[in-house]
Short mmCIF file of C-alpha atoms in Angstrom, two decimals:
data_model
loop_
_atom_site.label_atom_id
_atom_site.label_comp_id
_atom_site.label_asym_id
_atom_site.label_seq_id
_atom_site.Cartn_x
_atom_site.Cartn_y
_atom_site.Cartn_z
CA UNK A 1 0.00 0.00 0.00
CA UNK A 2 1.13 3.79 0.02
CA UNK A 3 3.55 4.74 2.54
CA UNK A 4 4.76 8.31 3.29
CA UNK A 5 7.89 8.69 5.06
CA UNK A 6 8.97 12.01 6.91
CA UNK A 7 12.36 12.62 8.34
CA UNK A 8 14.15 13.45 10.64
CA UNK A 9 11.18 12.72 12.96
CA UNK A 10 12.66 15.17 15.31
CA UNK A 11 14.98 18.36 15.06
CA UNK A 12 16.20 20.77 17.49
CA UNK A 13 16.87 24.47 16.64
CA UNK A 14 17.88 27.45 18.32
CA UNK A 15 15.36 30.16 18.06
CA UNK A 16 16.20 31.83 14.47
CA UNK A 17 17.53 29.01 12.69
CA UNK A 18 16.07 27.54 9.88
CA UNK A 19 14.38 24.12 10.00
CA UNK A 20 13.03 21.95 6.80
CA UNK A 21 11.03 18.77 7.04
CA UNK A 22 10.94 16.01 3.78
CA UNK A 23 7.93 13.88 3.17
CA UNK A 24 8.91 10.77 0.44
CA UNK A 25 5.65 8.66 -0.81
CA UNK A 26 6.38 5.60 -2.39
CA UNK A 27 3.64 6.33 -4.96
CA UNK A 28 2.59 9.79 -6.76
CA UNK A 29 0.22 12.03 -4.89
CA UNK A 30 -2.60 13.88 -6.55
CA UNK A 31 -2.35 16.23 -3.74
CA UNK A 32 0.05 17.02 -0.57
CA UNK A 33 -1.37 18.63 2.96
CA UNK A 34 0.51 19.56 5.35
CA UNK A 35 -0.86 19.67 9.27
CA UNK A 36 0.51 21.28 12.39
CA UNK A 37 -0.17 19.78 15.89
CA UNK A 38 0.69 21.95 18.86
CA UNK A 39 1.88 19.89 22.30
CA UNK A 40 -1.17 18.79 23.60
CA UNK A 41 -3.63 20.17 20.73
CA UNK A 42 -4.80 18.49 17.66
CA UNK A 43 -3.87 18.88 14.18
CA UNK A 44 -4.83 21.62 11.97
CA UNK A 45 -4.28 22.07 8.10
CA UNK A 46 -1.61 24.54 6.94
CA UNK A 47 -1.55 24.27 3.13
CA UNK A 48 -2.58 22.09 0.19
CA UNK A 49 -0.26 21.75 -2.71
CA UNK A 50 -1.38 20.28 -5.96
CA UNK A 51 0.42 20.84 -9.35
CA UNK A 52 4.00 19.55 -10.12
CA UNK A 53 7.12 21.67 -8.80
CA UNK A 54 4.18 24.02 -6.99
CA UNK A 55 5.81 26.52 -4.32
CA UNK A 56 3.57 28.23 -1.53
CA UNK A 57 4.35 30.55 0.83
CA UNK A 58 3.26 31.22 3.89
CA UNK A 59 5.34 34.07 6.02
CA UNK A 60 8.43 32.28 7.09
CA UNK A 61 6.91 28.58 5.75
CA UNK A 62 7.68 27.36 2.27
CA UNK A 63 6.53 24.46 0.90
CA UNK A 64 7.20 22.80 -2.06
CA UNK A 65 6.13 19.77 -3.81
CA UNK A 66 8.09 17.88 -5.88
CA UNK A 67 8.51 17.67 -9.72
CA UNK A 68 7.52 13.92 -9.59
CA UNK A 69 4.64 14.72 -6.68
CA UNK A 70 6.10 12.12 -4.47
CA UNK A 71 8.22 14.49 -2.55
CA UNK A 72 7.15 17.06 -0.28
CA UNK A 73 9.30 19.67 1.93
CA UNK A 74 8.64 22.64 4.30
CA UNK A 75 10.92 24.94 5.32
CA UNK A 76 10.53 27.45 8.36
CA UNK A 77 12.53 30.15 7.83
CA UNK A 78 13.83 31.85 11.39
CA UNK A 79 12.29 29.83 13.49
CA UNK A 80 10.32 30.94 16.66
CA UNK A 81 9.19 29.26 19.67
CA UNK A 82 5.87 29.81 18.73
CA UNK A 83 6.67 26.93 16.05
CA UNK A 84 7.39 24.76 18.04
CA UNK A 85 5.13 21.36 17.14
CA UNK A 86 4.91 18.51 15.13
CA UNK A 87 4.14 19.11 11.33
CA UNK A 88 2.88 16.30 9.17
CA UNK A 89 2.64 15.64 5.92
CA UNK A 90 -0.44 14.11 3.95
CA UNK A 91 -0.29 12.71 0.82
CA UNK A 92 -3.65 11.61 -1.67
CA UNK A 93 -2.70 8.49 -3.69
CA UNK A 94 -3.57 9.21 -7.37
CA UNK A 95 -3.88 5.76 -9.04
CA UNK A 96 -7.12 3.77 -8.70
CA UNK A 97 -7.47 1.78 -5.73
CA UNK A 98 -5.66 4.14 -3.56
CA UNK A 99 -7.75 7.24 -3.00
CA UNK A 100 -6.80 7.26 0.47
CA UNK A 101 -5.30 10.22 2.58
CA UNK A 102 -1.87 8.86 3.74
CA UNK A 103 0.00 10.52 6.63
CA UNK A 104 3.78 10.64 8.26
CA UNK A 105 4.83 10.70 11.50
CA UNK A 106 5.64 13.72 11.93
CA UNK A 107 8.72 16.08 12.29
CA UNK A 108 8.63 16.84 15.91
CA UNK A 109 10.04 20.80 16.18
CA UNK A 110 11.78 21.63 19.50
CA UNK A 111 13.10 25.23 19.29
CA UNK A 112 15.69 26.55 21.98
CA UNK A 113 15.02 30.27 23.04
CA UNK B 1 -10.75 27.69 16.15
CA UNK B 2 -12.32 24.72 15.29
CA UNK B 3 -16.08 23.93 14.06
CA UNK B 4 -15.42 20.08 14.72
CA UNK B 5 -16.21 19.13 18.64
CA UNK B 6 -15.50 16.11 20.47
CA UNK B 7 -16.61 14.47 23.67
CA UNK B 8 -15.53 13.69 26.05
CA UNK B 9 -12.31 15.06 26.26
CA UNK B 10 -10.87 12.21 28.80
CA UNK B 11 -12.00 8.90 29.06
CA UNK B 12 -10.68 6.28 31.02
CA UNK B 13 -12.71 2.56 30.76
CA UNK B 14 -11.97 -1.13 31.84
CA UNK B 15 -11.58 -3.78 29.18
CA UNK B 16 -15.26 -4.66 30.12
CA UNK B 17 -16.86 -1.46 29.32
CA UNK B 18 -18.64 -0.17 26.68
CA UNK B 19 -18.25 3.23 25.98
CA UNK B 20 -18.91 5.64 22.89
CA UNK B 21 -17.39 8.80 21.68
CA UNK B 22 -19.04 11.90 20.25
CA UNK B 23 -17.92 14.08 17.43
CA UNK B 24 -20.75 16.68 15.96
CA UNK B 25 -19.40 19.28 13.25
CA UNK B 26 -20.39 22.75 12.97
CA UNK B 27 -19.56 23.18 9.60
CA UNK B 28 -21.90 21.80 6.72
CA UNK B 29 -19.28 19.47 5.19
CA UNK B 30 -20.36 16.12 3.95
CA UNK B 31 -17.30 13.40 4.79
CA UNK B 32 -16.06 13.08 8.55
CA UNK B 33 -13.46 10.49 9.86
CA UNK B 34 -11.83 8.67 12.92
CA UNK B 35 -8.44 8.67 13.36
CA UNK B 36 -6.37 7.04 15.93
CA UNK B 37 -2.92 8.83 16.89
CA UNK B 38 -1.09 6.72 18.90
CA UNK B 39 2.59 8.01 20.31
CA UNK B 40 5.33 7.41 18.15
CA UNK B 41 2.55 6.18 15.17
CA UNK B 42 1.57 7.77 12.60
CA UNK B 43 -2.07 8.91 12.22
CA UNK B 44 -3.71 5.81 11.66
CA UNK B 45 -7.59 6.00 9.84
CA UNK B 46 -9.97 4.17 10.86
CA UNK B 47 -13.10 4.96 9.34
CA UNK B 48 -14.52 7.20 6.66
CA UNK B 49 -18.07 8.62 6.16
CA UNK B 50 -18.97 10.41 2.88
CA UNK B 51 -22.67 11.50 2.75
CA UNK B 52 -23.27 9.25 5.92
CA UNK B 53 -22.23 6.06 3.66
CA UNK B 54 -18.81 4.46 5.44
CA UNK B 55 -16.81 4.14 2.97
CA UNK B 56 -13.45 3.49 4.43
CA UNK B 57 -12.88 0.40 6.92
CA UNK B 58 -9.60 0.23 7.06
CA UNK B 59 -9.04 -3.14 8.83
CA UNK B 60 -10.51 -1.82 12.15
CA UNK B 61 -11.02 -4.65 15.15
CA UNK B 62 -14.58 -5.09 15.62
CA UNK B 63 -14.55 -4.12 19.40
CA UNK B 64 -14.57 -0.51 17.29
CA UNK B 65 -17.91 0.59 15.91
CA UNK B 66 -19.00 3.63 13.79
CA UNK B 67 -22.38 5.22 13.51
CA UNK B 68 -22.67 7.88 11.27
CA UNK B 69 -26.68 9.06 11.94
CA UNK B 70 -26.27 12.16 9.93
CA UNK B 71 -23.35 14.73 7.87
CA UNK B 72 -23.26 16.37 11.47
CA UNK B 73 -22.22 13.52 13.37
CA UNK B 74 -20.05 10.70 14.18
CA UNK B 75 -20.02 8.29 16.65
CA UNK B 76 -17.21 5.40 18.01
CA UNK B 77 -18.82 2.95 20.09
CA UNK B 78 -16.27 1.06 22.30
CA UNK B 79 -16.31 -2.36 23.49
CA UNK B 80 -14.50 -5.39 24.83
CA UNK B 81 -11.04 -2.78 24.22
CA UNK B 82 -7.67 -4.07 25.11
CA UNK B 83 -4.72 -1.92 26.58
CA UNK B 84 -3.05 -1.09 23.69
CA UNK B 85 -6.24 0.26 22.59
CA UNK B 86 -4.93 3.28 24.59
CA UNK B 87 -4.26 6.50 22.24
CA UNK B 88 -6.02 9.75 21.38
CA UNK B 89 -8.65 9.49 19.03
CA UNK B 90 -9.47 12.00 16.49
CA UNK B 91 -12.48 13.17 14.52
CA UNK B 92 -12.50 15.37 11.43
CA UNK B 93 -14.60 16.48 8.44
CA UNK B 94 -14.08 17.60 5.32
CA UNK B 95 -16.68 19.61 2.71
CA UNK B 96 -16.72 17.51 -0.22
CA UNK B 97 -16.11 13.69 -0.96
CA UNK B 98 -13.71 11.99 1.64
CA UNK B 99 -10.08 12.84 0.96
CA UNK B 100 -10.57 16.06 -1.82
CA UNK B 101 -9.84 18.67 0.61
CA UNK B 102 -8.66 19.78 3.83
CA UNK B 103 -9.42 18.17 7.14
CA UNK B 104 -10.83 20.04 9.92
CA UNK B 105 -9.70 18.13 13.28
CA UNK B 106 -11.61 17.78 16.21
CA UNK B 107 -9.84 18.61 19.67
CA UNK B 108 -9.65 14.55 20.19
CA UNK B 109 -10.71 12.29 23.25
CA UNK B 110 -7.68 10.71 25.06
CA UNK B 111 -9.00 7.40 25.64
CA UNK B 112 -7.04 5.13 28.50
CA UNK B 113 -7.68 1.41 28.61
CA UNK B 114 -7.51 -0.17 32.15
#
């Protein structure tokens, strides 16, 4: 079945370095999301990224899906404390048979004042 | 923040119990899911409602049960659970057809298994 792989499943940063997360599916995605979960919270969408090579920005997040659509990154820019979480990535299977909303594990973001 | 609510928040149940969980949304959309987050697991989904037709089973045990009596809400009845049944469960929703577009989580109920 599809698998989506996100590493490193944990990175700590002082407080204004940068900080990227990479999301690998073993299949091409019709669509990437990518989902923020505070300590203790739940998780809540950030962005949706569709077409090939597509780059969003949001502030100091970028995200970027791959040429092939089975890579994903997000880069934080200048981190804060206030990002401090754990960001997943989502991926939509595209072939028949696997319409199914596959997630990671998670980047878990520690950030160092 | 969130139009998706859950209940309880906490629940804490012997392996004899039966239990259910709550999940209404506030927000008109048409597909709604459980999830089960586990720690060091990635979101795992369990079920899938699209027009209140399951339509994702995704090799749940049976001692889980979904109920789906409207768009608005969601239910996860609980029986006959074992420890590792232990996690934080998740609802969400999303406007159109399961999987097109974004997911709107649910604050989740922490679920302990005695």
């Amino acid at each position: 079945g599809q698998q989506v792989m996100q590493i490193p499943q944990y990175q700590h940063v002082q407080e204004g370095e940068d900080f990227t997360t990479y999301c690998n599916s073993s299949t091409t995605l019709s669509n990437i999301q990518w989902y923020k979960q505070r300590p203790g919270g739940h998780p809540v969408f950030l962005i949706q990224l569709v077409k090939s090579g597509e780059v969003k920005k949001q502030k100091r997040l970028t995200f970027q899906f791959g040429e092939t659509k089975k890579n994903s990154s997000l880069h934080v820019t200048a981190t804060q404390t206030t990002d401090v979480g754990t960001y997943f990535c989502a991926g939509l299977g595209s072939g028949a048979g696997s319409y199914q909303l596959t997630f990671g594990k998670g980047t878990k973001l520690s950030v160092i004042p | 923040e969130t139009g998706v609510t859950q209940t309880p928040r906490h629940l804490v149940m012997g392996m004899t119990n039966k239990k259910s969980l709550k999940c209404e949304q506030h927000l008109g959309h048409n597909a709604m899911y459980w999830y089960k987050q586990s720690a060091k697991k990635p979101l795992e989904l369990m079920f899938v409602y699209s027009l209140e037709e399951r339509v994702e089973n995704n090799s749940v045990p049976s001692r889980f049960s979904p109920e789906c009596p409207n768009s608005s809400h969601l239910f996860l009845h609980l029986h006959t659970l074992q420890p590792e049944d232990s996690a934080l469960y998740l609802c969400a929703s999303s406007q159109q057809r399961a999987y097109t577009d974004t997911q709107y989580f649910g604050p989740g109920t922490r679920l302990t298994v005695l």
